[in-house]
Amino acid sequence: QVQLVESGGGLVQPGGSLRLSCAASGSIFGTYVMAWYRQAPGKQRELVAAITSGDSTNYADSVKGRFTISRDGTKNTVSLQMNSLKPEDTAIYYCNFEKRLGVARYDYWGQGTQVTVSS
């Protein structure tokens, strides 16, 4: 029982920056992973960045050095700071929460927010 609310998408020029935020509410405890995915038209959804309940992070090779995933003051919120944006970053970005209870896995998704990088 988790709800995710995203914000921060928009239109920016190449080289610009955006900060996406995801606020989670509900049963946030134990072992979990929060992540950002993105999907461009005609392409499959891909993992962009992830952070675990133990604060380990990983990134897609295409965004390393440009994007940073972090928690903002509480484990119930996660942000994605996107710098040096490129046109190929254009996509709908989705916040994901995977809760782990033993062998069980529970996935929750935000509504998605559009990021457009264009001149």
mmCIF file of N, CA, C and O in Angstrom, residues 12-96:
data_model
loop_
_atom_site.group_PDB
_atom_site.id
_atom_site.type_symbol
_atom_site.label_atom_id
_atom_site.label_comp_id
_atom_site.label_asym_id
_atom_site.label_seq_id
_atom_site.Cartn_x
_atom_site.Cartn_y
_atom_site.Cartn_z
ATOM 1 N N VAL A 12 13.319 21.815 -21.364
ATOM 2 C CA VAL A 12 14.587 22.508 -21.164
ATOM 3 C C VAL A 12 15.434 22.413 -22.423
ATOM 4 O O VAL A 12 15.245 21.519 -23.253
ATOM 5 N N GLN A 13 16.382 23.327 -22.548
ATOM 6 C CA GLN A 13 17.320 23.298 -23.661
ATOM 7 C C GLN A 13 18.467 22.333 -23.378
ATOM 8 O O GLN A 13 18.765 22.038 -22.217
ATOM 9 N N PRO A 14 19.114 21.817 -24.422
ATOM 10 C CA PRO A 14 20.294 20.976 -24.195
ATOM 11 C C PRO A 14 21.310 21.682 -23.315
ATOM 12 O O PRO A 14 21.570 22.875 -23.473
ATOM 13 N N GLY A 15 21.880 20.927 -22.368
ATOM 14 C CA GLY A 15 22.816 21.488 -21.412
ATOM 15 C C GLY A 15 22.171 22.008 -20.148
ATOM 16 O O GLY A 15 22.881 22.333 -19.183
ATOM 17 N N GLY A 16 20.850 22.084 -20.127
ATOM 18 C CA GLY A 16 20.128 22.565 -18.969
ATOM 19 C C GLY A 16 19.958 21.502 -17.903
ATOM 20 O O GLY A 16 20.447 20.377 -18.029
ATOM 21 N N SER A 17 19.223 21.879 -16.844
ATOM 22 C CA SER A 17 19.034 20.996 -15.696
ATOM 23 C C SER A 17 17.573 20.932 -15.282
ATOM 24 O O SER A 17 16.812 21.887 -15.475
ATOM 25 N N LEU A 18 17.197 19.800 -14.710
ATOM 26 C CA LEU A 18 15.896 19.607 -14.088
ATOM 27 C C LEU A 18 16.078 18.759 -12.845
ATOM 28 O O LEU A 18 17.013 17.949 -12.771
ATOM 29 N N ARG A 19 15.179 18.931 -11.884
ATOM 30 C CA ARG A 19 15.182 18.114 -10.686
ATOM 31 C C ARG A 19 13.803 17.478 -10.534
ATOM 32 O O ARG A 19 12.806 18.182 -10.358
ATOM 33 N N LEU A 20 13.750 16.161 -10.616
ATOM 34 C CA LEU A 20 12.522 15.418 -10.430
ATOM 35 C C LEU A 20 12.398 14.972 -8.979
ATOM 36 O O LEU A 20 13.394 14.592 -8.362
ATOM 37 N N SER A 21 11.185 15.008 -8.450
ATOM 38 C CA SER A 21 10.938 14.575 -7.085
ATOM 39 C C SER A 21 9.840 13.530 -7.055
ATOM 40 O O SER A 21 8.900 13.580 -7.839
ATOM 41 N N CYS A 22 9.968 12.594 -6.121
ATOM 42 C CA CYS A 22 8.981 11.543 -5.929
ATOM 43 C C CYS A 22 8.699 11.425 -4.443
ATOM 44 O O CYS A 22 9.605 11.082 -3.669
ATOM 45 N N ALA A 23 7.478 11.701 -4.045
ATOM 46 C CA ALA A 23 7.065 11.592 -2.654
ATOM 47 C C ALA A 23 6.280 10.306 -2.459
ATOM 48 O O ALA A 23 5.290 10.068 -3.147
ATOM 49 N N ALA A 24 6.731 9.488 -1.529
ATOM 50 C CA ALA A 24 6.096 8.211 -1.251
ATOM 51 C C ALA A 24 5.343 8.268 0.068
ATOM 52 O O ALA A 24 5.808 8.861 1.039
ATOM 53 N N SER A 25 4.187 7.639 0.091
ATOM 54 C CA SER A 25 3.408 7.538 1.312
ATOM 55 C C SER A 25 2.858 6.128 1.432
ATOM 56 O O SER A 25 2.647 5.442 0.430
ATOM 57 N N GLY A 26 2.623 5.700 2.669
ATOM 58 C CA GLY A 26 2.101 4.369 2.910
ATOM 59 C C GLY A 26 3.071 3.516 3.698
ATOM 60 O O GLY A 26 3.753 4.001 4.597
ATOM 61 N N SER A 27 3.152 2.253 3.331
ATOM 62 C CA SER A 27 3.936 1.274 4.075
ATOM 63 C C SER A 27 5.396 1.281 3.618
ATOM 64 O O SER A 27 5.842 0.398 2.874
ATOM 65 N N ILE A 28 6.135 2.297 4.075
ATOM 66 C CA ILE A 28 7.543 2.446 3.720
ATOM 67 C C ILE A 28 8.387 1.977 4.903
ATOM 68 O O ILE A 28 8.585 2.723 5.858
ATOM 69 N N PHE A 29 8.898 0.768 4.821
ATOM 70 C CA PHE A 29 9.752 0.226 5.864
ATOM 71 C C PHE A 29 10.472 -1.008 5.342
ATOM 72 O O PHE A 29 10.125 -1.545 4.290
ATOM 73 N N GLY A 30 11.474 -1.449 6.075
ATOM 74 C CA GLY A 30 12.172 -2.671 5.733
ATOM 75 C C GLY A 30 13.098 -2.513 4.539
ATOM 76 O O GLY A 30 13.736 -1.478 4.352
ATOM 77 N N THR A 31 13.162 -3.553 3.717
ATOM 78 C CA THR A 31 14.049 -3.600 2.569
ATOM 79 C C THR A 31 13.304 -3.174 1.306
ATOM 80 O O THR A 31 12.256 -3.729 0.983
ATOM 81 N N TYR A 32 13.844 -2.201 0.602
ATOM 82 C CA TYR A 32 13.187 -1.707 -0.597
ATOM 83 C C TYR A 32 14.192 -1.037 -1.524
ATOM 84 O O TYR A 32 15.316 -0.723 -1.135
ATOM 85 N N VAL A 33 13.750 -0.824 -2.761
ATOM 86 C CA VAL A 33 14.520 -0.086 -3.753
ATOM 87 C C VAL A 33 13.613 0.978 -4.356
ATOM 88 O O VAL A 33 12.480 0.690 -4.735
ATOM 89 N N MET A 34 14.102 2.197 -4.443
ATOM 90 C CA MET A 34 13.414 3.252 -5.169
ATOM 91 C C MET A 34 14.235 3.588 -6.407
ATOM 92 O O MET A 34 15.464 3.638 -6.347
ATOM 93 N N ALA A 35 13.549 3.805 -7.510
ATOM 94 C CA ALA A 35 14.250 3.974 -8.772
ATOM 95 C C ALA A 35 13.498 4.914 -9.691
ATOM 96 O O ALA A 35 12.297 5.152 -9.540
ATOM 97 N N TRP A 36 14.222 5.444 -10.662
ATOM 98 C CA TRP A 36 13.646 6.193 -11.767
ATOM 99 C C TRP A 36 13.847 5.409 -13.054
ATOM 100 O O TRP A 36 14.962 4.964 -13.348
ATOM 101 N N TYR A 37 12.775 5.238 -13.794
ATOM 102 C CA TYR A 37 12.794 4.652 -15.119
ATOM 103 C C TYR A 37 12.362 5.697 -16.127
ATOM 104 O O TYR A 37 11.763 6.712 -15.768
ATOM 105 N N ARG A 38 12.642 5.452 -17.398
ATOM 106 C CA ARG A 38 12.150 6.340 -18.439
ATOM 107 C C ARG A 38 11.776 5.541 -19.677
ATOM 108 O O ARG A 38 12.301 4.458 -19.914
ATOM 109 N N GLN A 39 10.861 6.098 -20.452
ATOM 110 C CA GLN A 39 10.423 5.459 -21.683
ATOM 111 C C GLN A 39 10.191 6.518 -22.746
ATOM 112 O O GLN A 39 9.384 7.430 -22.562
ATOM 113 N N ALA A 40 10.915 6.399 -23.840
ATOM 114 C CA ALA A 40 10.751 7.289 -24.982
ATOM 115 C C ALA A 40 9.824 6.635 -25.997
ATOM 116 O O ALA A 40 9.684 5.403 -26.030
ATOM 117 N N PRO A 41 9.176 7.430 -26.857
ATOM 118 C CA PRO A 41 8.278 6.858 -27.871
ATOM 119 C C PRO A 41 8.982 5.818 -28.731
ATOM 120 O O PRO A 41 10.077 6.062 -29.238
ATOM 121 N N GLY A 42 8.358 4.659 -28.887
ATOM 122 C CA GLY A 42 8.908 3.602 -29.711
ATOM 123 C C GLY A 42 10.025 2.810 -29.076
ATOM 124 O O GLY A 42 10.599 1.931 -29.731
ATOM 125 N N LYS A 43 10.347 3.092 -27.822
ATOM 126 C CA LYS A 43 11.422 2.389 -27.140
ATOM 127 C C LYS A 43 10.908 1.714 -25.880
ATOM 128 O O LYS A 43 9.854 2.067 -25.351
ATOM 129 N N GLN A 44 11.678 0.744 -25.399
ATOM 130 C CA GLN A 44 11.324 0.050 -24.169
ATOM 131 C C GLN A 44 11.689 0.893 -22.949
ATOM 132 O O GLN A 44 12.584 1.727 -22.996
ATOM 133 N N ARG A 45 10.973 0.638 -21.868
ATOM 134 C CA ARG A 45 11.282 1.284 -20.609
ATOM 135 C C ARG A 45 12.666 0.850 -20.133
ATOM 136 O O ARG A 45 13.023 -0.325 -20.225
ATOM 137 N N GLU A 46 13.446 1.791 -19.606
ATOM 138 C CA GLU A 46 14.777 1.476 -19.125
ATOM 139 C C GLU A 46 15.021 2.079 -17.753
ATOM 140 O O GLU A 46 14.482 3.136 -17.412
ATOM 141 N N LEU A 47 15.848 1.399 -16.983
ATOM 142 C CA LEU A 47 16.248 1.897 -15.677
ATOM 143 C C LEU A 47 17.237 3.042 -15.847
ATOM 144 O O LEU A 47 18.212 2.925 -16.591
ATOM 145 N N VAL A 48 16.996 4.141 -15.138
ATOM 146 C CA VAL A 48 17.877 5.301 -15.177
ATOM 147 C C VAL A 48 18.785 5.329 -13.955
ATOM 148 O O VAL A 48 20.006 5.470 -14.068
ATOM 149 N N ALA A 49 18.198 5.221 -12.766
ATOM 150 C CA ALA A 49 18.950 5.272 -11.524
ATOM 151 C C ALA A 49 18.153 4.599 -10.427
ATOM 152 O O ALA A 49 16.925 4.581 -10.468
ATOM 153 N N ALA A 50 18.852 4.056 -9.430
ATOM 154 C CA ALA A 50 18.190 3.381 -8.325
ATOM 155 C C ALA A 50 18.938 3.627 -7.034
ATOM 156 O O ALA A 50 20.161 3.828 -7.037
ATOM 157 N N ILE A 51 18.200 3.600 -5.928
ATOM 158 C CA ILE A 51 18.796 3.726 -4.608
ATOM 159 C C ILE A 51 18.092 2.749 -3.681
ATOM 160 O O ILE A 51 16.870 2.640 -3.691
ATOM 161 N N THR A 52 18.864 2.015 -2.880
ATOM 162 C CA THR A 52 18.310 1.014 -1.985
ATOM 163 C C THR A 52 18.059 1.597 -0.608
ATOM 164 O O THR A 52 18.499 2.702 -0.282
ATOM 165 N N SER A 53 17.362 0.819 0.229
ATOM 166 C CA SER A 53 17.136 1.229 1.611
ATOM 167 C C SER A 53 18.439 1.298 2.395
ATOM 168 O O SER A 53 18.469 1.912 3.464
ATOM 169 N N GLY A 54 19.508 0.686 1.882
ATOM 170 C CA GLY A 54 20.828 0.793 2.470
ATOM 171 C C GLY A 54 21.678 1.884 1.844
ATOM 172 O O GLY A 54 22.873 1.970 2.119
ATOM 173 N N ASP A 55 21.069 2.691 0.976
ATOM 174 C CA ASP A 55 21.695 3.865 0.339
ATOM 175 C C ASP A 55 22.742 3.511 -0.709
ATOM 176 O O ASP A 55 23.584 4.345 -1.050
ATOM 177 N N SER A 56 22.690 2.297 -1.239
ATOM 178 C CA SER A 56 23.508 1.985 -2.402
ATOM 179 C C SER A 56 22.836 2.543 -3.647
ATOM 180 O O SER A 56 21.611 2.551 -3.749
ATOM 181 N N THR A 57 23.624 3.014 -4.606
ATOM 182 C CA THR A 57 23.080 3.593 -5.831
ATOM 183 C C THR A 57 23.692 2.944 -7.057
ATOM 184 O O THR A 57 24.804 2.410 -7.013
ATOM 185 N N ASN A 58 22.950 2.987 -8.157
ATOM 186 C CA ASN A 58 23.503 2.590 -9.438
ATOM 187 C C ASN A 58 22.813 3.394 -10.535
ATOM 188 O O ASN A 58 21.681 3.850 -10.374
ATOM 189 N N TYR A 59 23.513 3.546 -11.664
ATOM 190 C CA TYR A 59 23.045 4.386 -12.750
ATOM 191 C C TYR A 59 23.244 3.698 -14.086
ATOM 192 O O TYR A 59 24.163 2.899 -14.265
ATOM 193 N N ALA A 60 22.392 4.044 -15.026
ATOM 194 C CA ALA A 60 22.639 3.649 -16.404
ATOM 195 C C ALA A 60 23.903 4.334 -16.903
ATOM 196 O O ALA A 60 24.197 5.476 -16.534
ATOM 197 N N ASP A 61 24.655 3.639 -17.751
ATOM 198 C CA ASP A 61 25.897 4.210 -18.261
ATOM 199 C C ASP A 61 25.670 5.545 -18.971
ATOM 200 O O ASP A 61 26.521 6.439 -18.920
ATOM 201 N N SER A 62 24.531 5.696 -19.606
ATOM 202 C CA SER A 62 24.253 6.892 -20.383
ATOM 203 C C SER A 62 24.062 8.144 -19.530
ATOM 204 O O SER A 62 24.123 9.259 -20.057
ATOM 205 N N VAL A 63 23.839 7.982 -18.219
ATOM 206 C CA VAL A 63 23.596 9.142 -17.358
ATOM 207 C C VAL A 63 24.643 9.312 -16.273
ATOM 208 O O VAL A 63 24.586 10.296 -15.523
ATOM 209 N N LYS A 64 25.596 8.407 -16.172
ATOM 210 C CA LYS A 64 26.622 8.512 -15.145
ATOM 211 C C LYS A 64 27.399 9.821 -15.288
ATOM 212 O O LYS A 64 27.797 10.209 -16.376
ATOM 213 N N GLY A 65 27.598 10.482 -14.156
ATOM 214 C CA GLY A 65 28.291 11.756 -14.153
ATOM 215 C C GLY A 65 27.402 12.948 -14.407
ATOM 216 O O GLY A 65 27.828 14.093 -14.206
ATOM 217 N N ARG A 66 26.166 12.710 -14.856
ATOM 218 C CA ARG A 66 25.229 13.795 -15.137
ATOM 219 C C ARG A 66 24.024 13.789 -14.200
ATOM 220 O O ARG A 66 23.529 14.853 -13.832
ATOM 221 N N PHE A 67 23.538 12.598 -13.834
ATOM 222 C CA PHE A 67 22.364 12.466 -12.983
ATOM 223 C C PHE A 67 22.775 11.997 -11.596
ATOM 224 O O PHE A 67 23.730 11.227 -11.441
ATOM 225 N N THR A 68 22.029 12.425 -10.579
ATOM 226 C CA THR A 68 22.256 12.000 -9.212
ATOM 227 C C THR A 68 20.933 11.670 -8.546
ATOM 228 O O THR A 68 20.024 12.503 -8.536
ATOM 229 N N ILE A 69 20.812 10.459 -8.005
ATOM 230 C CA ILE A 69 19.623 10.076 -7.264
ATOM 231 C C ILE A 69 19.920 10.217 -5.776
ATOM 232 O O ILE A 69 21.011 9.883 -5.317
ATOM 233 N N SER A 70 18.963 10.730 -5.018
ATOM 234 C CA SER A 70 19.191 10.975 -3.605
ATOM 235 C C SER A 70 17.877 11.055 -2.853
ATOM 236 O O SER A 70 16.812 11.201 -3.451
ATOM 237 N N ARG A 71 17.968 10.961 -1.549
ATOM 238 C CA ARG A 71 16.833 11.216 -0.678
ATOM 239 C C ARG A 71 16.948 12.624 -0.124
ATOM 240 O O ARG A 71 18.044 13.097 0.188
ATOM 241 N N ASP A 72 15.816 13.294 0.000
ATOM 242 C CA ASP A 72 15.779 14.685 0.421
ATOM 243 C C ASP A 72 15.186 14.810 1.813
ATOM 244 O O ASP A 72 14.016 15.154 1.972
ATOM 245 N N GLY A 73 15.999 14.516 2.821
ATOM 246 C CA GLY A 73 15.605 14.721 4.205
ATOM 247 C C GLY A 73 14.799 13.609 4.837
ATOM 248 O O GLY A 73 14.666 13.549 6.051
ATOM 249 N N THR A 74 14.268 12.698 4.029
ATOM 250 C CA THR A 74 13.476 11.587 4.533
ATOM 251 C C THR A 74 13.519 10.437 3.529
ATOM 252 O O THR A 74 13.653 10.656 2.325
ATOM 253 N N LYS A 75 13.394 9.213 4.037
ATOM 254 C CA LYS A 75 13.347 8.047 3.154
ATOM 255 C C LYS A 75 12.050 7.970 2.372
ATOM 256 O O LYS A 75 11.912 7.136 1.481
ATOM 257 N N ASN A 76 11.112 8.856 2.690
ATOM 258 C CA ASN A 76 9.835 8.856 1.984
ATOM 259 C C ASN A 76 9.850 9.706 0.718
ATOM 260 O O ASN A 76 8.844 9.760 0.016
ATOM 261 N N THR A 77 10.963 10.376 0.432
ATOM 262 C CA THR A 77 11.096 11.152 -0.788
ATOM 263 C C THR A 77 12.411 10.822 -1.476
ATOM 264 O O THR A 77 13.412 10.555 -0.829
ATOM 265 N N VAL A 78 12.393 10.842 -2.790
ATOM 266 C CA VAL A 78 13.599 10.614 -3.570
ATOM 267 C C VAL A 78 13.605 11.585 -4.742
ATOM 268 O O VAL A 78 12.553 11.884 -5.311
ATOM 269 N N SER A 79 14.788 12.087 -5.078
ATOM 270 C CA SER A 79 14.925 13.055 -6.149
ATOM 271 C C SER A 79 15.915 12.571 -7.188
ATOM 272 O O SER A 79 16.788 11.753 -6.909
ATOM 273 N N LEU A 80 15.759 13.079 -8.394
ATOM 274 C CA LEU A 80 16.704 12.825 -9.471
ATOM 275 C C LEU A 80 17.148 14.169 -10.019
ATOM 276 O O LEU A 80 16.368 14.857 -10.685
ATOM 277 N N GLN A 81 18.387 14.554 -9.706
ATOM 278 C CA GLN A 81 18.964 15.771 -10.244
ATOM 279 C C GLN A 81 19.579 15.461 -11.597
ATOM 280 O O GLN A 81 20.471 14.618 -11.699
ATOM 281 N N MET A 82 19.105 16.132 -12.634
ATOM 282 C CA MET A 82 19.548 15.874 -13.992
ATOM 283 C C MET A 82 20.259 17.106 -14.528
ATOM 284 O O MET A 82 19.641 18.159 -14.696
ATOM 285 N N ASN A 83 21.554 16.977 -14.783
ATOM 286 C CA ASN A 83 22.363 18.060 -15.317
ATOM 287 C C ASN A 83 22.868 17.702 -16.707
ATOM 288 O O ASN A 83 22.873 16.541 -17.105
ATOM 289 N N SER A 84 23.326 18.714 -17.428
ATOM 290 C CA SER A 84 23.875 18.517 -18.770
ATOM 291 C C SER A 84 22.950 17.679 -19.639
ATOM 292 O O SER A 84 23.364 16.722 -20.291
ATOM 293 N N LEU A 85 21.689 18.050 -19.652
ATOM 294 C CA LEU A 85 20.683 17.262 -20.361
ATOM 295 C C LEU A 85 20.921 17.262 -21.867
ATOM 296 O O LEU A 85 21.362 18.261 -22.451
ATOM 297 N N LYS A 86 20.612 16.127 -22.473
ATOM 298 C CA LYS A 86 20.768 15.917 -23.900
ATOM 299 C C LYS A 86 19.414 15.601 -24.524
ATOM 300 O O LYS A 86 18.516 15.116 -23.846
ATOM 301 N N PRO A 87 19.258 15.846 -25.828
ATOM 302 C CA PRO A 87 17.989 15.499 -26.483
ATOM 303 C C PRO A 87 17.589 14.043 -26.290
ATOM 304 O O PRO A 87 16.390 13.747 -26.182
ATOM 305 N N GLU A 88 18.556 13.136 -26.228
ATOM 306 C CA GLU A 88 18.247 11.730 -26.043
ATOM 307 C C GLU A 88 17.733 11.395 -24.648
ATOM 308 O O GLU A 88 17.313 10.262 -24.393
ATOM 309 N N ASP A 89 17.761 12.361 -23.728
ATOM 310 C CA ASP A 89 17.157 12.174 -22.417
ATOM 311 C C ASP A 89 15.646 12.388 -22.442
ATOM 312 O O ASP A 89 14.971 12.142 -21.439
ATOM 313 N N THR A 90 15.118 12.860 -23.554
ATOM 314 C CA THR A 90 13.690 13.101 -23.677
ATOM 315 C C THR A 90 12.909 11.803 -23.506
ATOM 316 O O THR A 90 13.153 10.821 -24.207
ATOM 317 N N ALA A 91 11.971 11.798 -22.559
ATOM 318 C CA ALA A 91 11.189 10.607 -22.261
ATOM 319 C C ALA A 91 10.176 10.936 -21.176
ATOM 320 O O ALA A 91 10.207 12.016 -20.584
ATOM 321 N N ILE A 92 9.283 9.999 -20.930
ATOM 322 C CA ILE A 92 8.457 10.055 -19.734
ATOM 323 C C ILE A 92 9.224 9.345 -18.630
ATOM 324 O O ILE A 92 9.668 8.207 -18.808
ATOM 325 N N TYR A 93 9.370 10.012 -17.515
ATOM 326 C CA TYR A 93 10.107 9.467 -16.387
ATOM 327 C C TYR A 93 9.143 8.984 -15.315
ATOM 328 O O TYR A 93 8.210 9.689 -14.941
ATOM 329 N N TYR A 94 9.379 7.770 -14.815
ATOM 330 C CA TYR A 94 8.510 7.140 -13.829
ATOM 331 C C TYR A 94 9.277 6.823 -12.554
ATOM 332 O O TYR A 94 10.373 6.275 -12.602
ATOM 333 N N CYS A 95 8.679 7.134 -11.423
ATOM 334 C CA CYS A 95 9.210 6.733 -10.134
ATOM 335 C C CYS A 95 8.713 5.331 -9.812
ATOM 336 O O CYS A 95 7.541 5.016 -10.034
ATOM 337 N N ASN A 96 9.596 4.489 -9.281
ATOM 338 C CA ASN A 96 9.262 3.106 -8.953
ATOM 339 C C ASN A 96 9.698 2.781 -7.535
ATOM 340 O O ASN A 96 10.772 3.196 -7.096
#
